[in-house]
Amino acid sequence: MELPVADPGPVRAEGLLLQCPYCDSEAMHKLAQFLLPGLAAVCIDCTTGDLFRKPSVVAVDMRKEMVDYVTQRSETFISDSLIESEASQDQENEMPVDPFEIVSIFMDDFSSTKRNIIGHVSGWLMSDSREDKIDDFVQEMEMTRFWPLERREVIAEVLLKNVEPENQNCEKRLLRRDMDRHCVTVCPMRPMKCPFGCDSSFPERNLEQHCSEFLQAHLHKLLKVIHKKGFTDEGLKDHALLLEKHDNDGKLAKSRDVRSLTNVVKNLEAKIKDDSS
Ligand SMILES: [Zn+2]
Ligand SMILES: [Zn+2]
């Protein structure tokens, strides 16, 4: 009798859902950024009016307590919110789905347990001097690398994993075979360079915003090419402004690449010429 060929079992790799590295790192980074001012606020609030303790003295303990607290809340978040939505059919009371908002709520809850008497006095929370103190303390912690970004990112990653239900961001979770295509062609977070050749690069979803913010700079570059030496720098600026003035439908700002911007410019120049003749 021959031995059966060993069956290695089904191939799982294709079936595993992976998270898009661009989408993922953006959220993680945002959350990691947010942890530092969050900690600063707690340290300021719990030492205000306290002659013996300074924010920097409590920071080590507060960091640990805060991380433990938000991590623990995040661990039970999905089961808690399921129970809650079962119990109350109330749509109004639904928890937010944005992981960033969810973690903000945990942080707020934590800091409200740490406020001392003065921290509870109304007005303090909204005061400018509180904001200033928080900003200063954030700077101090950044300078001393008290809680470096890469350390915060580790925590942010855990929190995100805990509060994001598997299927919620399905567009970000992809089969390995689809990932390359996603990252190159459809991911809204994929990094791209300015199509008009500025020095900036940004996530693809910000292209629209960049094009309208930097319209003048883009126009200037393009007009320089179209009109070669026909204009002085000042003349180009005036010409760009003139084009914008005649651009009633805002087509200039809507152009996302050199070719379409060139077309819009040529149409506008023809229109201006017609108008003036
Ligand atoms: Zn993506
Ligand atoms: Zn640009």
CSV table of N, CA, C and O in Angstrom, one decimal, residues 23 45 57-58 69 74 81 90 98 110-111 120 126-127 173 188 194 225-226 228 240 244 257 265:
chain,number,residue,atom,x,y,z
A,23,CYS,N,-3.8,53.4,4.8
A,23,CYS,CA,-5.0,53.8,5.6
A,23,CYS,C,-4.6,53.6,7.1
A,23,CYS,O,-5.0,54.4,7.9
A,45,ASP,N,-4.7,69.4,34.7
A,45,ASP,CA,-5.9,69.5,35.5
A,45,ASP,C,-5.8,69.0,36.9
A,45,ASP,O,-6.4,69.5,37.8
A,57,VAL,N,5.8,66.1,37.7
A,57,VAL,CA,6.0,65.1,38.8
A,57,VAL,C,5.0,64.0,38.7
A,57,VAL,O,5.3,62.8,38.9
A,58,VAL,N,3.8,64.3,38.2
A,58,VAL,CA,2.7,63.3,38.2
A,58,VAL,C,2.7,62.6,36.8
A,58,VAL,O,2.0,61.6,36.6
A,69,TYR,N,-6.1,52.7,31.6
A,69,TYR,CA,-7.5,52.9,31.5
A,69,TYR,C,-8.1,52.9,30.1
A,69,TYR,O,-9.1,52.2,29.8
A,74,SER,N,-11.0,50.1,25.8
A,74,SER,CA,-11.0,49.7,24.4
A,74,SER,C,-11.3,48.2,24.2
A,74,SER,O,-11.9,47.8,23.3
A,81,SER,N,-20.7,48.0,23.5
A,81,SER,CA,-21.6,48.7,22.7
A,81,SER,C,-22.6,47.8,22.0
A,81,SER,O,-23.7,48.2,21.7
A,90,ASP,N,-32.4,53.0,21.1
A,90,ASP,CA,-32.3,54.5,20.8
A,90,ASP,C,-31.2,54.8,19.8
A,90,ASP,O,-30.0,54.5,20.0
A,98,ASP,N,-16.2,56.4,14.5
A,98,ASP,CA,-14.8,56.8,14.2
A,98,ASP,C,-14.0,56.5,15.4
A,98,ASP,O,-14.2,56.9,16.5
A,110,PHE,N,-11.4,59.5,31.5
A,110,PHE,CA,-10.3,59.4,32.4
A,110,PHE,C,-9.9,60.7,33.0
A,110,PHE,O,-9.8,60.8,34.3
A,111,SER,N,-9.9,61.7,32.2
A,111,SER,CA,-9.4,63.0,32.8
A,111,SER,C,-10.4,63.6,33.8
A,111,SER,O,-10.0,64.2,34.7
A,120,HIS,N,-12.7,71.2,38.6
A,120,HIS,CA,-14.1,71.1,38.4
A,120,HIS,C,-14.8,72.5,38.4
A,120,HIS,O,-16.0,72.5,38.0
A,126,MET,N,-12.5,75.9,30.1
A,126,MET,CA,-12.5,76.6,28.8
A,126,MET,C,-11.5,77.8,28.8
A,126,MET,O,-11.4,78.5,27.9
A,127,SER,N,-10.7,77.9,29.9
A,127,SER,CA,-9.9,79.1,30.0
A,127,SER,C,-8.7,79.1,29.1
A,127,SER,O,-8.2,78.0,28.8
A,173,ARG,N,-9.6,46.6,4.5
A,173,ARG,CA,-9.2,45.2,4.7
A,173,ARG,C,-9.3,44.4,3.5
A,173,ARG,O,-10.4,44.3,3.0
A,188,PRO,N,-7.3,56.0,-0.9
A,188,PRO,CA,-7.4,57.4,-0.7
A,188,PRO,C,-6.2,58.0,0.0
A,188,PRO,O,-5.9,59.2,0.0
A,194,CYS,N,2.6,66.3,-6.1
A,194,CYS,CA,1.8,67.3,-6.8
A,194,CYS,C,2.0,67.2,-8.3
A,194,CYS,O,3.1,67.2,-8.8
A,225,VAL,N,5.4,78.4,-18.7
A,225,VAL,CA,5.7,77.4,-19.8
A,225,VAL,C,4.9,77.8,-21.1
A,225,VAL,O,5.5,77.9,-22.2
A,226,ILE,N,3.6,78.1,-20.9
A,226,ILE,CA,2.8,78.4,-22.1
A,226,ILE,C,3.4,79.7,-22.8
A,226,ILE,O,3.5,79.7,-24.0
A,228,LYS,N,6.3,81.2,-22.4
A,228,LYS,CA,7.7,81.3,-22.5
A,228,LYS,C,8.2,82.7,-21.9
A,228,LYS,O,8.1,82.9,-20.7
A,240,ALA,N,-2.4,85.8,-14.3
A,240,ALA,CA,-3.0,84.7,-13.5
A,240,ALA,C,-4.3,85.2,-12.8
A,240,ALA,O,-5.3,84.6,-12.8
A,244,GLU,N,-8.2,84.2,-13.3
A,244,GLU,CA,-9.1,83.8,-12.2
A,244,GLU,C,-10.4,84.6,-12.1
A,244,GLU,O,-11.5,84.1,-11.8
A,257,ASP,N,-4.8,68.2,-13.2
A,257,ASP,CA,-3.5,67.9,-13.9
A,257,ASP,C,-3.2,69.0,-14.9
A,257,ASP,O,-4.0,69.8,-15.2
A,265,VAL,N,-7.0,77.2,-19.2
A,265,VAL,CA,-6.3,78.5,-19.4
A,265,VAL,C,-6.6,78.9,-20.8
A,265,VAL,O,-6.9,80.1,-21.1
